[in-house]
CSV table of N, CA and C in Angstrom, one decimal:
chain,number,residue,atom,x,y,z
A,1,UNK,N,148.9,77.3,141.1
A,1,UNK,CA,148.3,78.0,142.2
A,1,UNK,C,148.8,79.5,142.2
A,2,UNK,N,147.9,80.4,142.4
A,2,UNK,CA,148.3,81.8,142.6
A,2,UNK,C,149.1,82.0,143.9
A,3,UNK,N,149.9,83.1,143.9
A,3,UNK,CA,150.8,83.4,145.0
A,3,UNK,C,150.4,84.7,145.7
A,4,UNK,N,150.5,84.7,147.0
A,4,UNK,CA,150.4,85.9,147.8
A,4,UNK,C,151.7,86.1,148.6
A,5,UNK,N,152.4,87.2,148.3
A,5,UNK,CA,153.6,87.5,149.1
A,5,UNK,C,153.2,88.6,150.1
A,6,UNK,N,153.4,88.2,151.4
A,6,UNK,CA,152.9,89.1,152.4
A,6,UNK,C,154.0,89.7,153.3
A,7,UNK,N,153.8,91.0,153.6
A,7,UNK,CA,154.8,91.7,154.4
A,7,UNK,C,154.1,92.1,155.8
A,8,UNK,N,154.7,91.6,156.9
A,8,UNK,CA,154.1,92.0,158.2
A,8,UNK,C,154.3,93.4,158.5
A,9,UNK,N,153.6,93.9,159.5
A,9,UNK,CA,153.7,95.3,160.0
A,9,UNK,C,155.0,95.5,160.8
A,10,UNK,N,155.4,96.7,161.0
A,10,UNK,CA,156.6,97.1,161.7
A,10,UNK,C,156.6,96.5,163.1
A,11,UNK,N,157.7,95.8,163.4
A,11,UNK,CA,157.8,95.2,164.7
A,11,UNK,C,157.0,94.0,165.0
A,12,UNK,N,156.2,93.5,164.0
A,12,UNK,CA,155.4,92.3,164.1
A,12,UNK,C,156.2,91.1,163.6
A,13,UNK,N,155.6,90.0,163.4
A,13,UNK,CA,156.2,88.9,162.7
A,13,UNK,C,155.1,88.0,162.0
A,14,UNK,N,155.6,87.0,161.3
A,14,UNK,CA,154.6,86.2,160.6
A,14,UNK,C,153.6,85.5,161.4
A,15,UNK,N,153.9,85.2,162.7
A,15,UNK,CA,153.0,84.4,163.5
A,15,UNK,C,151.7,85.2,163.7
A,16,UNK,N,151.8,86.5,163.8
A,16,UNK,CA,150.6,87.3,164.1
A,16,UNK,C,149.6,87.3,162.9
A,17,UNK,N,150.0,86.8,161.8
A,17,UNK,CA,149.2,86.8,160.6
A,17,UNK,C,148.8,85.4,160.2
A,18,UNK,N,149.0,84.4,161.0
A,18,UNK,CA,148.7,83.0,160.7
A,18,UNK,C,147.3,82.8,160.3
A,19,UNK,N,146.3,83.4,161.0
A,19,UNK,CA,144.9,83.2,160.5
A,19,UNK,C,144.6,83.7,159.1
A,20,UNK,N,145.2,84.8,158.8
A,20,UNK,CA,145.1,85.4,157.4
A,20,UNK,C,145.8,84.5,156.4
A,21,UNK,N,147.0,84.1,156.7
A,21,UNK,CA,147.7,83.2,155.8
A,21,UNK,C,147.0,81.9,155.6
A,22,UNK,N,146.5,81.4,156.7
A,22,UNK,CA,145.7,80.1,156.6
A,22,UNK,C,144.4,80.3,155.8
A,23,UNK,N,143.8,81.4,155.9
A,23,UNK,CA,142.6,81.7,155.1
A,23,UNK,C,142.9,81.7,153.6
A,24,UNK,N,144.0,82.4,153.3
A,24,UNK,CA,144.4,82.5,151.8
A,24,UNK,C,144.8,81.1,151.3
A,25,UNK,N,145.5,80.4,152.1
A,25,UNK,CA,146.0,79.0,151.7
A,25,UNK,C,144.8,78.1,151.5
A,26,UNK,N,143.8,78.2,152.4
A,26,UNK,CA,142.6,77.4,152.3
A,26,UNK,C,141.8,77.7,151.0
A,27,UNK,N,142.0,79.0,150.5
A,27,UNK,CA,141.4,79.4,149.3
A,27,UNK,C,142.2,79.0,148.0
A,28,UNK,N,143.3,78.3,148.2
A,28,UNK,CA,144.0,77.9,147.1
A,28,UNK,C,145.2,78.7,146.7
A,29,UNK,N,145.6,79.6,147.6
A,29,UNK,CA,146.8,80.4,147.3
A,29,UNK,C,148.1,79.8,148.0
A,30,UNK,N,149.2,80.0,147.3
A,30,UNK,CA,150.5,79.8,148.0
A,30,UNK,C,150.8,81.1,148.7
A,31,UNK,N,151.1,81.0,150.0
A,31,UNK,CA,151.3,82.2,150.8
A,31,UNK,C,152.8,82.2,151.3
A,32,UNK,N,153.5,83.3,150.9
A,32,UNK,CA,154.9,83.4,151.3
A,32,UNK,C,155.0,84.7,152.2
A,33,UNK,N,155.5,84.5,153.4
A,33,UNK,CA,155.6,85.6,154.3
A,33,UNK,C,157.1,85.9,154.6
A,34,UNK,N,157.5,87.1,154.4
A,34,UNK,CA,158.8,87.5,154.7
A,34,UNK,C,159.0,87.7,156.2
A,35,UNK,N,160.2,87.5,156.7
A,35,UNK,CA,160.6,87.9,158.0
A,35,UNK,C,161.6,89.1,157.8
A,36,UNK,N,161.1,90.3,158.0
A,36,UNK,CA,161.8,91.5,157.7
A,36,UNK,C,162.8,91.8,158.9
A,37,UNK,N,163.8,92.6,158.7
A,37,UNK,CA,164.7,93.0,159.8
A,37,UNK,C,164.0,93.5,161.0
A,38,UNK,N,162.9,94.2,160.9
A,38,UNK,CA,162.3,94.8,162.1
A,38,UNK,C,161.3,93.8,162.7
A,39,UNK,N,161.3,92.5,162.3
A,39,UNK,CA,160.5,91.5,162.9
A,39,UNK,C,160.9,91.3,164.4
A,40,UNK,N,159.9,91.1,165.3
A,40,UNK,CA,160.2,90.9,166.7
A,40,UNK,C,161.0,89.6,166.8
A,41,UNK,N,161.0,88.7,165.9
A,41,UNK,CA,161.8,87.5,165.9
A,41,UNK,C,163.3,87.8,165.9
A,42,UNK,N,163.6,88.8,165.2
A,42,UNK,CA,165.1,89.1,165.0
A,42,UNK,C,165.6,90.1,166.1
A,43,UNK,N,164.7,90.8,166.8
A,43,UNK,CA,165.1,91.6,167.9
A,43,UNK,C,166.2,92.6,167.5
A,44,UNK,N,166.1,93.3,166.4
A,44,UNK,CA,167.1,94.2,166.0
A,44,UNK,C,167.2,95.4,167.0
A,45,UNK,N,168.4,95.7,167.4
A,45,UNK,CA,168.6,96.7,168.4
A,45,UNK,C,168.1,98.1,167.9
A,46,UNK,N,167.6,98.9,168.8
A,46,UNK,CA,167.2,100.2,168.4
A,46,UNK,C,168.2,101.1,167.7
A,47,UNK,N,169.5,100.9,168.1
A,47,UNK,CA,170.6,101.7,167.6
A,47,UNK,C,171.2,101.1,166.3
A,48,UNK,N,170.6,100.0,165.8
A,48,UNK,CA,171.2,99.4,164.6
A,48,UNK,C,171.2,100.4,163.4
A,49,UNK,N,172.3,100.6,162.7
A,49,UNK,CA,172.5,101.6,161.7
A,49,UNK,C,171.6,101.4,160.5
A,50,UNK,N,171.0,100.2,160.4
A,50,UNK,CA,170.1,99.9,159.2
A,50,UNK,C,168.7,100.5,159.4
A,51,UNK,N,168.3,100.8,160.7
A,51,UNK,CA,167.0,101.2,161.0
A,51,UNK,C,166.4,102.4,160.1
A,52,UNK,N,167.2,103.4,159.8
A,52,UNK,CA,166.7,104.5,159.0
A,52,UNK,C,166.3,104.1,157.6
A,53,UNK,N,166.9,103.0,157.1
A,53,UNK,CA,166.6,102.6,155.7
A,53,UNK,C,165.8,101.3,155.7
A,54,UNK,N,165.0,101.0,156.8
A,54,UNK,CA,164.3,99.8,157.0
A,54,UNK,C,163.4,99.5,155.8
A,55,UNK,N,162.8,100.6,155.3
A,55,UNK,CA,161.9,100.4,154.1
A,55,UNK,C,162.6,99.9,152.9
A,56,UNK,N,163.9,100.3,152.7
A,56,UNK,CA,164.7,99.8,151.6
A,56,UNK,C,164.9,98.3,151.7
A,57,UNK,N,165.2,97.8,152.9
A,57,UNK,CA,165.5,96.4,153.1
A,57,UNK,C,164.2,95.6,152.9
A,58,UNK,N,163.1,96.1,153.3
A,58,UNK,CA,161.8,95.4,153.1
A,58,UNK,C,161.6,95.2,151.6
A,59,UNK,N,161.8,96.3,150.8
A,59,UNK,CA,161.7,96.1,149.3
A,59,UNK,C,162.6,95.1,148.8
A,60,UNK,N,163.9,95.1,149.3
A,60,UNK,CA,164.8,94.0,148.9
A,60,UNK,C,164.3,92.6,149.3
A,61,UNK,N,163.8,92.5,150.4
A,61,UNK,CA,163.2,91.2,150.9
A,61,UNK,C,162.2,90.7,149.9
A,62,UNK,N,161.3,91.6,149.6
A,62,UNK,CA,160.2,91.1,148.7
A,62,UNK,C,160.7,90.8,147.3
A,63,UNK,N,161.7,91.6,146.8
A,63,UNK,CA,162.3,91.4,145.5
A,63,UNK,C,163.0,90.0,145.5
A,64,UNK,N,163.7,89.7,146.6
A,64,UNK,CA,164.4,88.4,146.7
A,64,UNK,C,163.4,87.3,146.6
A,65,UNK,N,162.3,87.4,147.3
A,65,UNK,CA,161.3,86.3,147.3
A,65,UNK,C,160.8,86.1,145.8
A,66,UNK,N,160.5,87.2,145.1
A,66,UNK,CA,160.1,87.0,143.7
A,66,UNK,C,161.2,86.5,142.8
A,67,UNK,N,162.5,86.9,143.1
A,67,UNK,CA,163.6,86.4,142.3
A,67,UNK,C,163.8,84.9,142.5
A,68,UNK,N,163.6,84.5,143.7
A,68,UNK,CA,163.9,83.1,144.1
A,68,UNK,C,162.6,82.2,144.2
A,69,UNK,N,161.6,82.7,143.6
A,69,UNK,CA,160.3,81.9,143.7
A,69,UNK,C,160.4,80.5,143.2
A,70,UNK,N,161.2,80.3,142.1
A,70,UNK,CA,161.3,78.9,141.6
A,70,UNK,C,162.1,78.0,142.6
A,71,UNK,N,163.1,78.6,143.3
A,71,UNK,CA,163.8,77.8,144.3
A,71,UNK,C,162.9,77.5,145.5
A,72,UNK,N,162.1,78.5,145.9
A,72,UNK,CA,161.2,78.3,147.0
A,72,UNK,C,160.2,77.2,146.6
A,73,UNK,N,159.7,77.3,145.5
A,73,UNK,CA,158.7,76.3,145.0
A,73,UNK,C,159.3,74.9,145.0
A,74,UNK,N,160.5,74.8,144.5
A,74,UNK,CA,161.2,73.4,144.4
A,74,UNK,C,161.5,72.9,145.8
A,75,UNK,N,161.6,73.8,146.8
A,75,UNK,CA,162.0,73.3,148.2
A,75,UNK,C,160.8,72.8,149.0
A,76,UNK,N,159.6,73.0,148.5
A,76,UNK,CA,158.4,72.5,149.3
A,76,UNK,C,157.9,71.2,148.6
A,77,UNK,N,157.9,70.2,149.3
A,77,UNK,CA,157.4,68.9,148.8
A,77,UNK,C,156.0,69.0,148.3
A,78,UNK,N,155.8,68.5,147.1
A,78,UNK,CA,154.5,68.5,146.5
A,78,UNK,C,154.1,69.8,145.8
A,79,UNK,N,154.9,70.8,145.8
A,79,UNK,CA,154.5,72.1,145.3
A,79,UNK,C,155.1,72.3,143.9
A,80,UNK,N,156.2,71.7,143.6
A,80,UNK,CA,156.9,71.9,142.3
A,80,UNK,C,156.0,71.7,141.1
A,81,UNK,N,156.0,72.7,140.3
A,81,UNK,CA,155.2,72.7,139.0
A,81,UNK,C,153.8,73.2,139.2
A,82,UNK,N,153.4,73.5,140.4
A,82,UNK,CA,152.0,73.9,140.7
A,82,UNK,C,151.8,75.4,140.9
A,83,UNK,N,152.9,76.2,141.0
A,83,UNK,CA,152.8,77.6,141.2
A,83,UNK,C,152.7,78.4,139.9
A,84,UNK,N,151.7,79.2,139.9
A,84,UNK,CA,151.5,80.1,138.7
A,84,UNK,C,152.3,81.4,138.8
A,85,UNK,N,153.4,81.4,138.1
A,85,UNK,CA,154.3,82.6,138.2
A,85,UNK,C,153.8,83.8,137.5
A,86,UNK,N,152.6,83.7,136.9
A,86,UNK,CA,152.0,84.9,136.3
A,86,UNK,C,150.9,85.5,137.1
A,87,UNK,N,150.6,84.8,138.3
A,87,UNK,CA,149.5,85.3,139.1
A,87,UNK,C,150.0,85.5,140.5
A,88,UNK,N,150.6,86.7,140.8
A,88,UNK,CA,151.3,87.0,142.0
A,88,UNK,C,150.7,88.3,142.5
A,89,UNK,N,150.4,88.3,143.8
A,89,UNK,CA,149.9,89.6,144.4
A,89,UNK,C,150.8,89.9,145.7
A,90,UNK,N,151.1,91.1,145.9
A,90,UNK,CA,151.8,91.6,147.1
A,90,UNK,C,150.7,92.1,148.1
A,91,UNK,N,150.8,91.8,149.3
A,91,UNK,CA,149.9,92.3,150.3
A,91,UNK,C,150.7,92.6,151.6
A,92,UNK,N,150.2,93.4,152.5
A,92,UNK,CA,150.8,93.7,153.7
A,92,UNK,C,149.9,94.4,154.7
A,93,UNK,N,150.4,94.6,155.9
A,93,UNK,CA,149.6,95.3,156.9
A,93,UNK,C,150.5,96.4,157.5
A,94,UNK,N,149.9,97.6,157.6
A,94,UNK,CA,150.6,98.7,158.2
A,94,UNK,C,151.8,99.1,157.5
A,95,UNK,N,153.0,98.9,158.1
A,95,UNK,CA,154.3,99.2,157.4
A,95,UNK,C,154.6,98.2,156.3
A,96,UNK,N,153.9,97.1,156.3
A,96,UNK,CA,154.1,96.0,155.3
A,96,UNK,C,153.4,96.5,154.1
């Protein structure tokens, strides 16, 4: 199965993109969504010293997903051996 790695917009979270993720999954894609530091789920304070480099942490998040793809694949029942590691696309919305 091909993979979509998706980055949410600034201050959003993965829940806001559920219809899009569901659409891709119904089309036969494995969809992996990061929860970035600026996600509303994490409620990072405005004065957090990491804020100026938020873009850097987002890149690290996406790289981590790619680096750990085999472990993620193995952790999902029924998915092991079905992910095509040569067919990966990155997608995002706004700051994603």
